[in-house]
Amino acid sequence: MLVRRRKTWHTVWRPGPLPASRTSRRSSTGSHRSPPAPPRSAARQPPEGLAAGDRAPDCDGLRHDLTTFPSRLFDLLRGPDHTLLLYADDEAQLAPYDEVVASARRGAHGQLSVWVDAAPHLRTDGLALPFVHDSLDAFRKMYGARGGEGFLIRPDGYLGLRDAPVSAPRLRAHLALTFRT
């Protein structure tokens, strides 16, 4: 309640809840309860590592085949789009990634960048998707990543979805919450 005294406005504190018209309507994008992040109990994710709604940490040691110096994860996350990181530690896990990526790009209306984060020993010859090698094994340790797992990182730097193993229908359903048609 505002009270005017001598040409100035003062706020008078009254105990109790604020009326509905005065309550805060801030977005809780960093929260585990926000709509883009499923509740921890509903999310299909392993118990170790990050959960949907956590801030995505940076890590070093990501190597491209044609560069002599390593990149950081945040270098891959630059830009206004969501980023899908697909972790693989076996060649058999790379096969479904083309279908998953095609479905995810349709669901995100093209506003999605994709990277395959390959284990240090994994051969990526002939892979059509952009990839980096986790040469220091830092991504796997920091994120608790397992082979065949997908991480969707929102443009604000928070983990939107962690899916193990990554599934095109689940990823598409999650993207439908963000990208409405």
Short mmCIF file of C-alpha atoms in Angstrom, two decimals:
data_model
loop_
_atom_site.label_atom_id
_atom_site.label_comp_id
_atom_site.label_asym_id
_atom_site.label_seq_id
_atom_site.Cartn_x
_atom_site.Cartn_y
_atom_site.Cartn_z
CA MET A 1 0.00 0.00 0.00
CA LEU A 2 1.35 3.40 -0.92
CA VAL A 3 0.72 6.41 1.31
CA ARG A 4 1.49 9.96 0.31
CA ARG A 5 3.19 12.14 2.89
CA ARG A 6 4.69 15.53 2.16
CA LYS A 7 5.07 15.13 -1.61
CA THR A 8 6.80 11.72 -1.36
CA TRP A 9 5.45 8.20 -1.59
CA HIS A 10 6.15 5.72 1.19
CA THR A 11 5.42 2.03 1.25
CA VAL A 12 3.55 0.84 4.31
CA TRP A 13 4.22 -2.80 5.24
CA ARG A 14 1.18 -4.88 6.01
CA PRO A 15 1.67 -8.51 7.04
CA GLY A 16 0.05 -11.23 4.99
CA PRO A 17 0.13 -12.33 1.38
CA LEU A 18 0.10 -9.85 -1.44
CA PRO A 19 -3.01 -9.63 -3.58
CA ALA A 20 -2.90 -11.73 -6.74
CA SER A 21 -2.40 -8.63 -8.87
CA ARG A 22 0.81 -7.73 -6.98
CA THR A 23 2.55 -11.08 -6.76
CA SER A 24 5.77 -11.68 -8.60
CA ARG A 25 5.50 -13.42 -11.95
CA ARG A 26 9.19 -14.03 -12.54
CA SER A 27 10.23 -16.89 -14.77
CA SER A 28 12.03 -19.67 -12.95
CA THR A 29 14.14 -20.90 -15.86
CA GLY A 30 16.97 -21.87 -13.54
CA SER A 31 14.72 -23.94 -11.36
CA HIS A 32 13.97 -27.62 -11.47
CA ARG A 33 10.28 -26.68 -11.36
CA SER A 34 10.26 -24.53 -14.50
CA PRO A 35 8.18 -25.81 -17.43
CA PRO A 36 11.17 -26.34 -19.77
CA ALA A 37 12.77 -28.61 -17.16
CA PRO A 38 10.80 -31.70 -16.18
CA PRO A 39 10.64 -32.47 -12.45
CA ARG A 40 13.50 -34.66 -11.22
CA SER A 41 11.16 -37.56 -10.54
CA ALA A 42 9.64 -37.42 -14.04
CA ALA A 43 12.91 -37.04 -15.93
CA ARG A 44 14.56 -40.19 -17.27
CA GLN A 45 18.12 -39.71 -16.14
CA PRO A 46 20.77 -41.60 -14.24
CA PRO A 47 21.33 -40.60 -10.60
CA GLU A 48 24.88 -39.31 -11.12
CA GLY A 49 25.81 -36.12 -12.93
CA LEU A 50 23.65 -33.20 -13.92
CA ALA A 51 19.87 -33.09 -13.95
CA ALA A 52 17.50 -31.04 -16.09
CA GLY A 53 17.38 -27.53 -14.68
CA ASP A 54 21.05 -27.49 -13.58
CA ARG A 55 23.47 -24.94 -14.95
CA ALA A 56 25.61 -26.52 -17.67
CA PRO A 57 29.27 -26.31 -16.58
CA ASP A 58 32.16 -25.65 -18.92
CA CYS A 59 34.88 -28.21 -19.58
CA ASP A 60 38.16 -28.25 -21.49
CA GLY A 61 39.84 -30.72 -23.78
CA LEU A 62 37.35 -30.99 -26.65
CA ARG A 63 39.34 -31.58 -29.82
CA HIS A 64 38.36 -31.23 -33.46
CA ASP A 65 40.22 -33.37 -35.99
CA LEU A 66 41.53 -30.40 -37.97
CA THR A 67 42.70 -28.21 -35.09
CA THR A 68 45.83 -28.46 -32.99
CA PHE A 69 44.41 -26.82 -29.89
CA PRO A 70 41.51 -27.97 -27.70
CA SER A 71 38.19 -26.15 -27.42
CA ARG A 72 35.98 -25.48 -24.44
CA LEU A 73 32.39 -26.64 -24.22
CA PHE A 74 31.18 -23.05 -24.00
CA ASP A 75 32.72 -22.45 -27.44
CA LEU A 76 30.22 -24.98 -28.82
CA LEU A 77 27.31 -23.37 -26.96
CA ARG A 78 27.75 -19.89 -28.42
CA GLY A 79 24.80 -18.48 -30.28
CA PRO A 80 21.07 -17.98 -29.83
CA ASP A 81 20.01 -21.58 -30.42
CA HIS A 82 19.51 -24.62 -28.22
CA THR A 83 22.42 -27.07 -28.40
CA LEU A 84 22.04 -30.83 -28.48
CA LEU A 85 25.12 -32.71 -27.24
CA LEU A 86 25.14 -36.42 -28.04
CA TYR A 87 27.70 -38.49 -26.16
CA ALA A 88 29.07 -41.70 -27.68
CA ASP A 89 31.70 -44.13 -26.43
CA ASP A 90 30.97 -46.93 -28.94
CA GLU A 91 30.56 -46.86 -32.73
CA ALA A 92 27.18 -48.63 -32.52
CA GLN A 93 25.76 -45.65 -30.63
CA LEU A 94 26.38 -43.34 -33.59
CA ALA A 95 23.88 -45.12 -35.88
CA PRO A 96 20.60 -43.68 -34.47
CA TYR A 97 21.98 -40.16 -34.10
CA ASP A 98 21.07 -39.14 -37.66
CA GLU A 99 17.39 -39.92 -37.05
CA VAL A 100 17.43 -38.25 -33.61
CA VAL A 101 19.02 -35.09 -35.01
CA ALA A 102 16.64 -34.86 -37.98
CA SER A 103 13.64 -35.18 -35.67
CA ALA A 104 15.06 -32.66 -33.18
CA ARG A 105 15.77 -30.09 -35.89
CA ARG A 106 12.18 -30.38 -37.12
CA GLY A 107 10.93 -29.97 -33.55
CA ALA A 108 13.12 -26.91 -32.95
CA HIS A 109 12.20 -25.36 -36.33
CA GLY A 110 15.88 -25.25 -37.28
CA GLN A 111 16.91 -23.35 -34.14
CA LEU A 112 19.19 -26.11 -32.89
CA SER A 113 22.90 -26.73 -33.11
CA VAL A 114 24.14 -30.29 -32.70
CA TRP A 115 27.47 -31.76 -31.62
CA VAL A 116 28.55 -35.34 -31.10
CA ASP A 117 30.92 -35.58 -28.15
CA ALA A 118 32.95 -38.72 -28.83
CA ALA A 119 35.03 -40.62 -26.30
CA PRO A 120 38.80 -40.23 -26.85
CA HIS A 121 39.23 -43.70 -28.37
CA LEU A 122 36.16 -43.61 -30.66
CA ARG A 123 36.70 -43.56 -34.43
CA THR A 124 34.45 -41.03 -36.15
CA ASP A 125 35.40 -41.65 -39.77
CA GLY A 126 32.49 -40.93 -42.09
CA LEU A 127 30.33 -39.27 -39.43
CA ALA A 128 28.17 -36.60 -41.11
CA LEU A 129 27.38 -34.72 -37.88
CA PRO A 130 29.81 -32.22 -36.38
CA PHE A 131 31.84 -33.82 -33.61
CA VAL A 132 34.54 -33.25 -31.03
CA HIS A 133 36.64 -35.76 -29.11
CA ASP A 134 36.54 -35.55 -25.33
CA SER A 135 40.33 -35.91 -25.17
CA LEU A 136 40.64 -35.28 -21.41
CA ASP A 137 37.48 -37.24 -20.59
CA ALA A 138 36.34 -34.06 -18.80
CA PHE A 139 32.85 -33.93 -20.33
CA ARG A 140 32.06 -37.51 -19.35
CA LYS A 141 33.26 -36.97 -15.78
CA MET A 142 31.65 -33.58 -15.25
CA TYR A 143 28.28 -34.44 -16.79
CA GLY A 144 28.21 -38.10 -15.72
CA ALA A 145 27.66 -38.96 -19.39
CA ARG A 146 27.12 -42.50 -20.58
CA GLY A 147 27.25 -43.78 -24.14
CA GLY A 148 24.15 -43.03 -26.20
CA GLU A 149 23.03 -40.19 -23.94
CA GLY A 150 21.75 -36.80 -25.10
CA PHE A 151 21.95 -33.41 -23.37
CA LEU A 152 19.82 -30.49 -24.57
CA ILE A 153 21.27 -27.19 -23.38
CA ARG A 154 19.09 -24.11 -23.57
CA PRO A 155 20.41 -20.75 -24.83
CA ASP A 156 20.47 -19.45 -21.22
CA GLY A 157 23.06 -22.12 -20.35
CA TYR A 158 20.82 -24.47 -18.36
CA LEU A 159 20.28 -28.14 -19.07
CA GLY A 160 16.79 -28.53 -20.52
CA LEU A 161 16.76 -32.30 -20.98
CA ARG A 162 18.98 -35.26 -20.21
CA ASP A 163 17.89 -38.42 -21.96
CA ALA A 164 19.59 -41.79 -21.57
CA PRO A 165 19.54 -43.33 -24.09
CA VAL A 166 18.53 -40.43 -26.29
CA SER A 167 15.20 -41.01 -28.00
CA ALA A 168 13.76 -39.04 -30.92
CA PRO A 169 10.13 -39.13 -29.60
CA ARG A 170 11.10 -37.98 -26.08
CA LEU A 171 13.36 -35.25 -27.43
CA ARG A 172 10.68 -34.08 -29.85
CA ALA A 173 8.06 -34.03 -27.06
CA HIS A 174 10.36 -31.91 -24.91
CA LEU A 175 11.07 -29.49 -27.76
CA ALA A 176 7.31 -29.13 -28.34
CA LEU A 177 7.08 -27.51 -24.89
CA THR A 178 9.50 -24.79 -25.96
CA PHE A 179 8.89 -24.38 -29.69
CA ARG A 180 5.17 -24.06 -30.19
CA THR A 181 3.83 -24.23 -33.72
#
